Short mmCIF file of C-alpha atoms (C1' of nucleotides) in Angstrom, two decimals:
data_model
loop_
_atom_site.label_atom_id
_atom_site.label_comp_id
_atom_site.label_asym_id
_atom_site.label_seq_id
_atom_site.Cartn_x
_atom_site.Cartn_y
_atom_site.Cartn_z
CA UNK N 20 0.00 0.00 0.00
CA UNK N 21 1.18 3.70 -0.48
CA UNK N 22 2.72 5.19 2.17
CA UNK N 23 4.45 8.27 2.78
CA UNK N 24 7.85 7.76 4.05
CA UNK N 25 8.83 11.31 4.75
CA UNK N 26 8.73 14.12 6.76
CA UNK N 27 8.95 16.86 4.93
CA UNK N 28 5.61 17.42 2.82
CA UNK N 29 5.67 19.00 -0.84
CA UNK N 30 9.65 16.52 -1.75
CA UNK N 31 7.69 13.53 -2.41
CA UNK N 32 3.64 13.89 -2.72
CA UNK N 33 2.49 10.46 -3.93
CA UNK N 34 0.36 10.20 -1.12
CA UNK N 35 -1.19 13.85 -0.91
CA UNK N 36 -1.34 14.32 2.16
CA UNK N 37 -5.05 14.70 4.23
CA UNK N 38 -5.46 18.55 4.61
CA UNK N 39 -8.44 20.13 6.13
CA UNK N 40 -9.49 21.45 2.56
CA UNK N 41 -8.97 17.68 1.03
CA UNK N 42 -11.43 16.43 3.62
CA UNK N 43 -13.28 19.48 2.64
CA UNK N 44 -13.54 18.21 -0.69
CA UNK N 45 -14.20 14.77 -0.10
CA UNK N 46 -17.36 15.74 1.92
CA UNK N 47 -18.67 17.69 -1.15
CA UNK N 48 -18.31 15.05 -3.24
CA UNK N 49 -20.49 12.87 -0.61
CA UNK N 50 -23.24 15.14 -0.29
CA UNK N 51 -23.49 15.40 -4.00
CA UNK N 52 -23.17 11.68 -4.11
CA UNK N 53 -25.91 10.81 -1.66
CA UNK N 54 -27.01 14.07 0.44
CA UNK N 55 -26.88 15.89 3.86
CA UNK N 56 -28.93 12.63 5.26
CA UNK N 57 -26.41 9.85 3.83
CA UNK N 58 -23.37 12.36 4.99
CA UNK N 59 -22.06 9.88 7.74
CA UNK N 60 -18.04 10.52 8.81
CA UNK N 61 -17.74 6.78 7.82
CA UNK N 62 -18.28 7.49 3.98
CA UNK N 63 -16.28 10.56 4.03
CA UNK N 64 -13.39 8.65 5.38
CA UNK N 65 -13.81 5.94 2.79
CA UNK N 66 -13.89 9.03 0.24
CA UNK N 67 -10.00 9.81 1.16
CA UNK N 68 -9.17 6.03 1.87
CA UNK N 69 -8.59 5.99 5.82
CA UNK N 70 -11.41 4.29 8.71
CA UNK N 71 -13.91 7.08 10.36
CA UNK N 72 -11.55 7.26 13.72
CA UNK N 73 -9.16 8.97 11.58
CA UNK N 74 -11.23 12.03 10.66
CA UNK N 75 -11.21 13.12 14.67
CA UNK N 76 -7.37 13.80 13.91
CA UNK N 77 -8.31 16.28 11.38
CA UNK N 78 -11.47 17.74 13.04
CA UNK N 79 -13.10 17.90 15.93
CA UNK N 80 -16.35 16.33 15.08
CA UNK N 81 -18.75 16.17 12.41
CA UNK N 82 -20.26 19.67 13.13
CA UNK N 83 -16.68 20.86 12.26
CA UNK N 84 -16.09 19.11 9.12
CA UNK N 85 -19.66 20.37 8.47
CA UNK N 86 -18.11 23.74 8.83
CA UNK N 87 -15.72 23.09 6.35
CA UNK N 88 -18.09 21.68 3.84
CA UNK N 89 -20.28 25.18 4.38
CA UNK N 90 -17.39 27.24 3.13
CA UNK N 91 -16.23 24.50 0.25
CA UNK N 92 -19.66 25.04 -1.31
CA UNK N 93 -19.24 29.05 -0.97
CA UNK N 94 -16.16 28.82 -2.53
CA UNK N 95 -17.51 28.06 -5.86
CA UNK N 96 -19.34 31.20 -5.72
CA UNK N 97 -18.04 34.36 -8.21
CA UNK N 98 -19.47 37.64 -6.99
CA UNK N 99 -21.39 39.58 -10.19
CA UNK N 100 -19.61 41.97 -12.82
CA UNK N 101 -19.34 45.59 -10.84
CA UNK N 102 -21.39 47.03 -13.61
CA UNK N 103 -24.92 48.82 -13.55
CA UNK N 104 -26.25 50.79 -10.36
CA UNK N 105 -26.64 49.23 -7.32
CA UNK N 106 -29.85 47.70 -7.72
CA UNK N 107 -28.90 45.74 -10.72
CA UNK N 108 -25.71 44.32 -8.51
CA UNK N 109 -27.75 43.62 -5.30
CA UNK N 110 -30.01 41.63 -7.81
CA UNK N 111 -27.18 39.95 -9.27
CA UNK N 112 -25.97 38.91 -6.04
CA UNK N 113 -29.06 37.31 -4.96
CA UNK N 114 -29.77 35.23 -7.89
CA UNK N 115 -26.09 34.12 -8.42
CA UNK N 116 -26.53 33.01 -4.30
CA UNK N 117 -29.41 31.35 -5.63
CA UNK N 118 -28.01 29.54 -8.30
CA UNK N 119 -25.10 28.48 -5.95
CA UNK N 120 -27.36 26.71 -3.70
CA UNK N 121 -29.60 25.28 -6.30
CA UNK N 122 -26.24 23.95 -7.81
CA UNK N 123 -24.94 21.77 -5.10
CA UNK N 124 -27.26 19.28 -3.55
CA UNK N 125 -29.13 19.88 -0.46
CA UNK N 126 -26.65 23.41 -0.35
CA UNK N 127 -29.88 24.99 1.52
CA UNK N 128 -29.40 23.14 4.43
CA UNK N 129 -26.38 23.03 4.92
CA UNK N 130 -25.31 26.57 4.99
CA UNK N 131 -28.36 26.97 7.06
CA UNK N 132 -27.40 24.87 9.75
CA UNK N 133 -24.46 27.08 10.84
CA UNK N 134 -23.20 30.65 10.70
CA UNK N 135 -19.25 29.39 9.78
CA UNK N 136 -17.54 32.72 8.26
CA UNK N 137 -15.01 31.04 6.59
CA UNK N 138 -12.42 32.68 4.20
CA UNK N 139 -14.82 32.76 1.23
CA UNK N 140 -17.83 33.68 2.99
CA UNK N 141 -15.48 36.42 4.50
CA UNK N 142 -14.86 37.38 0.98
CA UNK N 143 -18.00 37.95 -0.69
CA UNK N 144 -19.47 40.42 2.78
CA UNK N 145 -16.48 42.33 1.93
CA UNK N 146 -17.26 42.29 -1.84
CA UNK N 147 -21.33 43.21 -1.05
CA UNK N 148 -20.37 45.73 1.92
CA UNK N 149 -18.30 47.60 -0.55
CA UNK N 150 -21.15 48.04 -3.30
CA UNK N 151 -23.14 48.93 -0.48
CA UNK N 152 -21.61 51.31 0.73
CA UNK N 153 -20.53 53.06 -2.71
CA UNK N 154 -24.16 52.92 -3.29
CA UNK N 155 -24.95 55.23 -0.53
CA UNK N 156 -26.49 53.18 2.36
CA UNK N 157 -25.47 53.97 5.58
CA UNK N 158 -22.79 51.56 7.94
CA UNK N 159 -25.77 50.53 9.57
CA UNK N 160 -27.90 49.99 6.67
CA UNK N 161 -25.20 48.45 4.46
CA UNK N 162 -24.58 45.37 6.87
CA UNK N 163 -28.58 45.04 7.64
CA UNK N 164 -29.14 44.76 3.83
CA UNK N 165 -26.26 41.86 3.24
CA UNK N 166 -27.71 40.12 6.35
CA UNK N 167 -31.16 40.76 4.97
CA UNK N 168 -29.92 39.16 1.41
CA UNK N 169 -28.18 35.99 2.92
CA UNK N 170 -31.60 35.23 5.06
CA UNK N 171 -33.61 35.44 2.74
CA UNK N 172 -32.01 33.70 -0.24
CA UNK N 173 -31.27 30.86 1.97
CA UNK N 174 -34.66 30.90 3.54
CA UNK N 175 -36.49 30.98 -0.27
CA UNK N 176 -34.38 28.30 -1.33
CA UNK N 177 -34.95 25.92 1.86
CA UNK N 178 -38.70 26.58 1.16
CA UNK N 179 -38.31 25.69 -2.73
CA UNK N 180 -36.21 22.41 -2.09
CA UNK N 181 -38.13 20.94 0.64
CA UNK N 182 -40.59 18.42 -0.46
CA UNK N 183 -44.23 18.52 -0.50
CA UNK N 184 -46.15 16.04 1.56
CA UNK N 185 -49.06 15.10 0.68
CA UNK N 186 -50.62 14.93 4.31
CA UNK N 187 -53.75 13.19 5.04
CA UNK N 188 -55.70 16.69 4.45
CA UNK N 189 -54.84 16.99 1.02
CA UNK N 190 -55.22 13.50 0.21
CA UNK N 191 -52.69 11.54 -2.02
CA UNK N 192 -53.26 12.01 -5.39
CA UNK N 193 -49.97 11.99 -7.36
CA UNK N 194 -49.76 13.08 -10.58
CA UNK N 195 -47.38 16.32 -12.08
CA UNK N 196 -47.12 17.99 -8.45
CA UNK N 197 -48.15 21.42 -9.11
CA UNK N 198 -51.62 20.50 -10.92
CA UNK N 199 -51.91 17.85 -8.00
CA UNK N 200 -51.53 21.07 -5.12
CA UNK N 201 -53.94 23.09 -6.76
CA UNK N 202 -56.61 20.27 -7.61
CA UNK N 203 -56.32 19.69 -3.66
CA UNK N 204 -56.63 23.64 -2.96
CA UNK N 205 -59.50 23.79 -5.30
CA UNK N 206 -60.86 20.52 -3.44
CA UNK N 207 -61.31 22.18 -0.11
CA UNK N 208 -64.71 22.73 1.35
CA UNK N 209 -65.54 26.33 0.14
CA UNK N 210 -67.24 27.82 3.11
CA UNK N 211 -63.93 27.63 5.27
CA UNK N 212 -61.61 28.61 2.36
CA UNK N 213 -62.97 30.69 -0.01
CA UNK N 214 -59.20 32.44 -0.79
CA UNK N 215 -57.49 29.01 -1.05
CA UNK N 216 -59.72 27.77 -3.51
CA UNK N 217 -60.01 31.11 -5.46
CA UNK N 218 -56.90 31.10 -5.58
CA UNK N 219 -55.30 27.46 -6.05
CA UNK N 220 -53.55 28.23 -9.63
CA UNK N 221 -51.73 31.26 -8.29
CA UNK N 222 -50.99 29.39 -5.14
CA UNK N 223 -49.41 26.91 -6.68
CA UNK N 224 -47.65 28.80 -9.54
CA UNK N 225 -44.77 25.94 -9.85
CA UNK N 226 -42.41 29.45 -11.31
CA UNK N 227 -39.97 29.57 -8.97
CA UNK N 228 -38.00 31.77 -10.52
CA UNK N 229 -40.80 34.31 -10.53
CA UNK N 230 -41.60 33.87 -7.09
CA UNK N 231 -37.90 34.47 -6.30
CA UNK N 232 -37.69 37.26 -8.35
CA UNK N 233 -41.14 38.78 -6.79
CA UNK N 234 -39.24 38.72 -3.76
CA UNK N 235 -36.09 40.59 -5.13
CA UNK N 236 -37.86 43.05 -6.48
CA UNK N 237 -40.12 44.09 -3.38
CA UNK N 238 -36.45 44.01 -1.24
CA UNK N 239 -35.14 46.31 -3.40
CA UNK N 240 -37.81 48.68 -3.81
CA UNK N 241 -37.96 48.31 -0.06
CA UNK N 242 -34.07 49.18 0.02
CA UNK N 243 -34.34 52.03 -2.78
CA UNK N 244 -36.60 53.69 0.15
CA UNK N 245 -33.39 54.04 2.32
CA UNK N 246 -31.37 56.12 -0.25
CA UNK N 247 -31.91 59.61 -0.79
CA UNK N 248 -34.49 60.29 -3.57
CA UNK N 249 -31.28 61.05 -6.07
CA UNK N 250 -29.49 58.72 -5.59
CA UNK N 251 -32.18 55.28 -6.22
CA UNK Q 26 -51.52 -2.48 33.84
CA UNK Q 27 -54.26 -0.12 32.36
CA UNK Q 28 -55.73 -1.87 29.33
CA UNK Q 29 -58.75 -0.85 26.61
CA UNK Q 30 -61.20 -3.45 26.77
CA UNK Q 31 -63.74 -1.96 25.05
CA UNK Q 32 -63.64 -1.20 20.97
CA UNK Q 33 -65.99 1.82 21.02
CA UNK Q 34 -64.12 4.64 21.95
CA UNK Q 35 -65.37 6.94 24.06
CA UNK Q 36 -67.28 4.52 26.67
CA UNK Q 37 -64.14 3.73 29.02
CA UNK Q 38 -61.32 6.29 28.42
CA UNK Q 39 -59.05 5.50 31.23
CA UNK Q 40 -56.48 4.41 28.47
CA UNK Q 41 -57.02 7.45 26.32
CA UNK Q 42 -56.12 5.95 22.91
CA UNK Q 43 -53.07 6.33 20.68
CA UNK Q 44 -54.13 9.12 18.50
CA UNK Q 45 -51.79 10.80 15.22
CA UNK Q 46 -52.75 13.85 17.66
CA UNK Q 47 -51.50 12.27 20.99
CA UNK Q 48 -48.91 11.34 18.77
CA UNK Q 49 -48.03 15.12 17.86
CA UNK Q 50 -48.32 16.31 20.76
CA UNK Q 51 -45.53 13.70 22.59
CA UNK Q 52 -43.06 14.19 19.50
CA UNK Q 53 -43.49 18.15 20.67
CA UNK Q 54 -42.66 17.73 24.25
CA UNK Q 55 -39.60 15.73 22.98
CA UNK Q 56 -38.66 18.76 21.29
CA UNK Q 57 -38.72 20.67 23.30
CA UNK Q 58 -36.98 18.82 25.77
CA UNK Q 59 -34.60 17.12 23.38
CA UNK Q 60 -34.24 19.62 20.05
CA UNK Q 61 -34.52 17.97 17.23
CA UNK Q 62 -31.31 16.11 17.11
CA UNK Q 63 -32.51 14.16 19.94
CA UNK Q 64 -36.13 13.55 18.50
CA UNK Q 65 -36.33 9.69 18.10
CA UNK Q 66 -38.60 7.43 17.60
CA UNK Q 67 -38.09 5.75 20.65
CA UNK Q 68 -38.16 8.40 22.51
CA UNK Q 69 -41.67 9.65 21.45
CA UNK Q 70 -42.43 5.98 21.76
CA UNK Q 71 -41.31 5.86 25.51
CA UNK Q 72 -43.07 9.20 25.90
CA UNK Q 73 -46.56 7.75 24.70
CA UNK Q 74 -45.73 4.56 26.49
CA UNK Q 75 -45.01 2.17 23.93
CA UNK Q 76 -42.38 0.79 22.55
CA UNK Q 77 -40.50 2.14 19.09
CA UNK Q 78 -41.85 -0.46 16.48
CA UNK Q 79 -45.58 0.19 17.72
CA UNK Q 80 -45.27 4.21 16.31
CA UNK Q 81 -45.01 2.32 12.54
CA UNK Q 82 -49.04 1.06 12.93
CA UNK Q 83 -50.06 4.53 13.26
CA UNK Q 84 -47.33 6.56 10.80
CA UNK Q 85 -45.74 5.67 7.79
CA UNK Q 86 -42.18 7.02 8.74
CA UNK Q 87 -40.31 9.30 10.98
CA UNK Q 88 -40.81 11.52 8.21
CA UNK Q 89 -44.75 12.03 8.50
CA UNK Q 90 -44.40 11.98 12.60
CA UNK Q 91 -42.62 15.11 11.94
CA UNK Q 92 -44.96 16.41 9.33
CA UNK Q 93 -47.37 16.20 12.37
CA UNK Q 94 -45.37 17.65 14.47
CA UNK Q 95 -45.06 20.81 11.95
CA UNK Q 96 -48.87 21.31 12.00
CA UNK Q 97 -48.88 21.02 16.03
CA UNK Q 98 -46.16 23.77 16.03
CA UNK Q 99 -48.22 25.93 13.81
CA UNK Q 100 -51.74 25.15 16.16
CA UNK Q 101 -50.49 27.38 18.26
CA UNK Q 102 -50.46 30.45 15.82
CA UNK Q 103 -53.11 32.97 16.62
CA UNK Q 104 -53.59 35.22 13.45
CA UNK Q 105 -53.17 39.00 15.55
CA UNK Q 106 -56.27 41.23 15.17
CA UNK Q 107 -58.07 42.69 12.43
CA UNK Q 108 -57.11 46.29 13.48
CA UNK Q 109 -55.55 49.05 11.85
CA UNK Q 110 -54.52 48.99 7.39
CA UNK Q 111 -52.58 46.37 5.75
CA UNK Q 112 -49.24 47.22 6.87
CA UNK Q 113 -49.95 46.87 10.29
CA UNK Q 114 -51.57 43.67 9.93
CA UNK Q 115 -48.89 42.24 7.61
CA UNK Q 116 -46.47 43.17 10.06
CA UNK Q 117 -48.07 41.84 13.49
CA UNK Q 118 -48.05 38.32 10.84
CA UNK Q 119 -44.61 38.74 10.59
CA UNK Q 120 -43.43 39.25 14.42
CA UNK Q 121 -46.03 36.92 15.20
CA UNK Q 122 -44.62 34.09 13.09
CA UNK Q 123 -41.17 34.66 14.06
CA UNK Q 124 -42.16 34.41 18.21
CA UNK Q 125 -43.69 31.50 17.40
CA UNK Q 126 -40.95 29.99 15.73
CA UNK Q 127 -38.80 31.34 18.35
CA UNK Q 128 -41.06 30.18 21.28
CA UNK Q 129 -40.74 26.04 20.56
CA UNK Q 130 -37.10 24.47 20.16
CA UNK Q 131 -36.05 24.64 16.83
CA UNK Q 132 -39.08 25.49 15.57
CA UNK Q 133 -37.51 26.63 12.64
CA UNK Q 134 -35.83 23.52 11.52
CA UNK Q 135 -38.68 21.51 11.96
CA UNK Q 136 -40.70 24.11 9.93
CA UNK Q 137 -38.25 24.35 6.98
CA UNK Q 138 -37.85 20.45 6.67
CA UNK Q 139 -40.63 20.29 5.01
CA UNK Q 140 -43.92 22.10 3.19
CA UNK Q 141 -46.44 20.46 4.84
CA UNK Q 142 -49.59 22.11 4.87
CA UNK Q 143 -51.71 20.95 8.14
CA UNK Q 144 -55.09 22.17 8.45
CA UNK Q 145 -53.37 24.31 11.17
CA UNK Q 146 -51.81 25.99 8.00
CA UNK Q 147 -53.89 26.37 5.91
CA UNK Q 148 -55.98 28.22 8.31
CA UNK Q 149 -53.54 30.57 8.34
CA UNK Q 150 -52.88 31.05 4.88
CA UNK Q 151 -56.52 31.33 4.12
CA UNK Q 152 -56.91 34.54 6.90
CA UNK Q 153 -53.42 35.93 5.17
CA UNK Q 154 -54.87 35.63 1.81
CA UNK Q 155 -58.04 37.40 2.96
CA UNK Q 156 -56.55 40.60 3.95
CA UNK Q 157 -53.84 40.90 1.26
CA UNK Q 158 -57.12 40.78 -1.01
CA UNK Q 159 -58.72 43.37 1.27
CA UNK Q 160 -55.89 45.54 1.15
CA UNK Q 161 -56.25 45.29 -2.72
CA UNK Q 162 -53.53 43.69 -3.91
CA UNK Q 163 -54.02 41.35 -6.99
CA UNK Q 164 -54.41 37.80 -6.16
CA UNK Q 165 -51.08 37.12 -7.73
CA UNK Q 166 -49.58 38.91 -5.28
CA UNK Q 167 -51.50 38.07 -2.63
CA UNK Q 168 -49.97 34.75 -3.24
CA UNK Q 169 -47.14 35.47 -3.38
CA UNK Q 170 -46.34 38.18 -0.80
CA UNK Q 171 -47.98 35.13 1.30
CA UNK Q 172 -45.09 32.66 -0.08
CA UNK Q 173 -42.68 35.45 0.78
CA UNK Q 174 -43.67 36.16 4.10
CA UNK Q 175 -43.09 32.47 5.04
CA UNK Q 176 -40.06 31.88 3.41
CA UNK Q 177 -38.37 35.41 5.05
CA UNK Q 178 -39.29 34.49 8.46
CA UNK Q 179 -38.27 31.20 8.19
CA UNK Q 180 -34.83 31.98 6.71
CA UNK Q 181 -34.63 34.75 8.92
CA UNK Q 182 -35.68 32.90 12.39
CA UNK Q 183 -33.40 29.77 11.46
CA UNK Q 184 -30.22 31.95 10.83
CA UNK Q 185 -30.81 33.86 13.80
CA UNK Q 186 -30.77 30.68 15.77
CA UNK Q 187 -27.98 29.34 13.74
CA UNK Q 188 -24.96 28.71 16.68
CA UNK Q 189 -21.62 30.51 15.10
CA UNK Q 190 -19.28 28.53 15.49
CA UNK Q 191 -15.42 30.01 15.80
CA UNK Q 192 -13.50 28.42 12.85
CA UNK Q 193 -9.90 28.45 12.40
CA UNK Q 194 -10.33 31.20 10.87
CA UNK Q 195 -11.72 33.52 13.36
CA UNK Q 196 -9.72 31.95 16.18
CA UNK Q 197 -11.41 30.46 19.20
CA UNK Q 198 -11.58 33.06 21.74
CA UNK Q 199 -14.68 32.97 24.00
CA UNK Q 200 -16.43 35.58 26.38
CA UNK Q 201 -19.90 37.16 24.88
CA UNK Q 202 -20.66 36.18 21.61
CA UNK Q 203 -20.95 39.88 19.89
CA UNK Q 204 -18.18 41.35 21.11
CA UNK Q 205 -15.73 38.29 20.21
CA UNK Q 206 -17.48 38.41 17.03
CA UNK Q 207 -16.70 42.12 16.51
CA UNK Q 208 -13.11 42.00 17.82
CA UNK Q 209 -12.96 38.85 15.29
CA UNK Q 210 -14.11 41.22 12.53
CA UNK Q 211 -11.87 43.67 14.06
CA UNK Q 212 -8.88 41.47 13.76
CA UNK Q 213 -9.00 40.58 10.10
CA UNK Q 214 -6.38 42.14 7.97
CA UNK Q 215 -7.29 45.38 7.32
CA UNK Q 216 -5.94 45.50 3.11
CA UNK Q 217 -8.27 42.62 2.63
CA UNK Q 218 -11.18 43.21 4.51
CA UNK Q 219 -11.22 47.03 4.73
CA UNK Q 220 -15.22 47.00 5.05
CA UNK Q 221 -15.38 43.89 7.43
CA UNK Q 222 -13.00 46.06 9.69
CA UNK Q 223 -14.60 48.62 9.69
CA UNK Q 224 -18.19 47.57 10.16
CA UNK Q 225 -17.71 45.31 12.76
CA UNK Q 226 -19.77 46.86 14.90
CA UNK Q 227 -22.59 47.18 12.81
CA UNK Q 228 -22.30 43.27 11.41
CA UNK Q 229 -22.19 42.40 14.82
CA UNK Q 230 -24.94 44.23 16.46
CA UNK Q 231 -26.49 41.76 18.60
CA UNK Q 232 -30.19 43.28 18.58
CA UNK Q 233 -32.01 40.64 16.41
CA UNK Q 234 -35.30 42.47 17.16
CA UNK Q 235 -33.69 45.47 15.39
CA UNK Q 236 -32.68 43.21 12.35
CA UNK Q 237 -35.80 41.44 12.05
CA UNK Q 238 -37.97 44.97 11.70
CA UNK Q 239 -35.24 46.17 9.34
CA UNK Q 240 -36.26 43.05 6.91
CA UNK Q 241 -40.29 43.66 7.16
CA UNK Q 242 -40.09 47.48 6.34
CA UNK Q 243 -38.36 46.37 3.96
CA UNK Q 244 -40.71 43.73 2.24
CA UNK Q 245 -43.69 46.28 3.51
CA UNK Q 246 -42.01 49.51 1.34
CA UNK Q 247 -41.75 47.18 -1.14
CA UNK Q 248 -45.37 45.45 -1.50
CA UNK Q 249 -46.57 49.28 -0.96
CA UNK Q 250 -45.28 49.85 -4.02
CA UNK Q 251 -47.64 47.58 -5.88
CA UNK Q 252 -50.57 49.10 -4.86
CA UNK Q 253 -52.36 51.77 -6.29
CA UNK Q 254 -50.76 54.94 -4.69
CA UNK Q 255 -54.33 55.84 -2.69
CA UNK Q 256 -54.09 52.53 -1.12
CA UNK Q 257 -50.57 52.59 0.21
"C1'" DA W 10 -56.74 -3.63 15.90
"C1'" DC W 11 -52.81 -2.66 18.12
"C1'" DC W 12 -48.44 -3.75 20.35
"C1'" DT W 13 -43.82 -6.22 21.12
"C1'" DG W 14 -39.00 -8.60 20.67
"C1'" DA W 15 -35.61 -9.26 18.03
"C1'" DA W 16 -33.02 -8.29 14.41
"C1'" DC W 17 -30.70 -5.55 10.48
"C1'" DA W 18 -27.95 -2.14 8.82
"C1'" DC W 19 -26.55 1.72 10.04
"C1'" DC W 20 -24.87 6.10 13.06
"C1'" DG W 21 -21.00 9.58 15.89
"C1'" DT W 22 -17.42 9.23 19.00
"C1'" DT W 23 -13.68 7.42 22.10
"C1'" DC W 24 -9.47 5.22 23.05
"C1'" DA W 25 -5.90 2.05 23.51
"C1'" DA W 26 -2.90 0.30 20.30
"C1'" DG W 27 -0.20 0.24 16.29
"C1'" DT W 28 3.49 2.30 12.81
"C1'" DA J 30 2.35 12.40 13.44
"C1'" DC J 31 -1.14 9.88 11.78
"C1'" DC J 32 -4.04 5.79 11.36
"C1'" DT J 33 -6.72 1.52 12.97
"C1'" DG J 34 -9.83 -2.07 15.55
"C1'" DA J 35 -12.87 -2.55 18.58
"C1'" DA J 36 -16.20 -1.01 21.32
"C1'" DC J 37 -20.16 1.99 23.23
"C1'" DA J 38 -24.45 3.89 23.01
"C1'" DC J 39 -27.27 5.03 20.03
"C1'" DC J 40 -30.31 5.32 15.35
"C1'" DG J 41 -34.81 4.12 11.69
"C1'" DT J 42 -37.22 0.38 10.05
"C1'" DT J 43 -39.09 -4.39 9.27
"C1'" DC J 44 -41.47 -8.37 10.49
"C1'" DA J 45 -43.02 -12.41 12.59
"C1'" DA J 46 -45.32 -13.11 16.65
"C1'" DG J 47 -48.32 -12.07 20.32
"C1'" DT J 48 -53.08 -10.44 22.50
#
DNA sequence: ACCTGAACACCGTTCAAGT
DNA sequence: ACCTGAACACCGTTCAAGT
């Protein structure tokens, strides 16, 4: 078996070493491979070739290398072109975020389950506070808004990927999902919910993308309200 | 030991029956005394008084016990009153649904697993929908100022209970949480991070309360804007 | 109709022991 | 310095068997 037989890293890398970042890596590659739920230490350790026990050399505990994972999948986020006012970069920002955690399997809850500033993470705040700022808001108002963009981006995109169940109250049809929800909206007893079954098809609008971008919009005209008149 | 003899429920309730609501209702004190983490099936077993393979005759999976559990957290939602215009009432929704998530052990997480409208919920959407109607917005964006409304509380209430943990990164240093944080922030080299040093403070600012109302004037300027300007 | 015992295939984590 | 084997105390779920 391979086996590194000196000291000094970087003279003879056959075996590459296990860094942080290759476990890092490794875990990424797992939750793609099987998601957050079938994330166990055990397969992550068979991802770099060594038993579970090992990983507690590198980490503390799972939570940690779930740490590690949270900033791996920020790193493949690019922060938008710095062209166009500030709303069109703000926007920019929150669909790319989007698109990053849409990208990598179950991304939502991951990054949700822990506020890990890593180095990349660090990055982009610096990135957004900077636009922010150049765009007129306020200290105060400039970190509320990027604060305001991560919650809610994550929070949208938890809400899109989580699966619908189709409870005992809404029976169990199947069928293409969306038609399904709003057959069952339209299905409920009309003297208790008149709105719900009015409006089933707009309920269950399966456009994510324009519910997303509904939401975008109404933050920034909500943040264009902070700036003075000229400068919105 | 106490035993149902009878098959007619009702007559002789000294055993009171293993409901799906009895059910709920033990998976919820778990919670709360447990989190979620520690929410097993044989734990709400032991809590009901039965042992962990018996929970499978009246649920399908863990999975729909906590799809139960969702719709007891949300039973507890009172929709605030019917006082004052739109704004107000949008807004009481929103600091409403955040204590609520805020009041039960992570609430949130439980919440965001999964969309599982309960009749709990849907009495709730249904009085949402109503008022967003009344306040004469269209019933596309009744809908979906309803869809964003959940997902920003959620997103918001589950980072705010997010733990930060102190990577490498940041160093390790204890004492209260903001302050570290900020002196973190603080610490960072000041080329690279020029913004994150200098907005510490502000990033940090512990006042969640503060944050949260920042986010729903926010979303409120911005659904304003859709009205008709006499109706703002 | 409802509950149990026992089993299966997993978990995260610890720790003495190896090299 | 880094890895392993073995163990501990758990998991969710199934299923034949009980009453």
């Amino acid at each position: 078996m391979p086996q590194n037989h000196t000291d000094t890293p970087g003279t003879d890398d056959a075996t590459p070493a296990l860094t942080r970042e290759a476990l890092a890596q490794a875990a990424l590659r797992v939750l793609e491979r099987d998601g957050l739920a079938g994330l166990s230490m055990r397969k992550v350790a068979a991802e770099v070739g060594v038993k579970a026990a090992s990983l507690y050399w590198h980490v503390r505990n799972k939570q940690e290398l779930l740490d590690l994972l949270t900033d791996a999948v920020m790193g493949s986020a690019e922060p938008p072109p710095r062209e166009g006012d500030w709303r069109e970069q703000f926007h920019a920002y929150c669909w790319r975020y989007r698109r990053l955690l849409l990208g990598t399997r179950d991304a939502a809850k991951v990054v949700a389950g822990r506020l890990a500033p890593g180095p990349n993470l660090l990055g982009l705040m610096e990135d957004q506070l900077d636009r922010l700022r150049a765009a007129g808001f306020t200290d105060a108002d400039a970190a509320m808004a990027s604060y305001l963009l991560g919650a809610f981006v994550q929070g949208f995109v938890l809400q899109e990927q989580s699966p619908i169940s189709a409870s005992e109250v809404l029976g169990t049809s199947r069928r293409d999902i969306a038609d399904a929800a709003g057959d069952l909206f339209r299905a409920l007893p009309a003297e208790t919910f008149p709105n719900l079954v009015d409006l089933a098809g707009d309920l269950t609008e399966p456009n994510m993308d324009a519910r997303f971008e509904f939401g975008v919009q109404r933050i920034l005209d909500g943040l264009a309200a902070l700036l003075p008149p000229e400068r919105r």
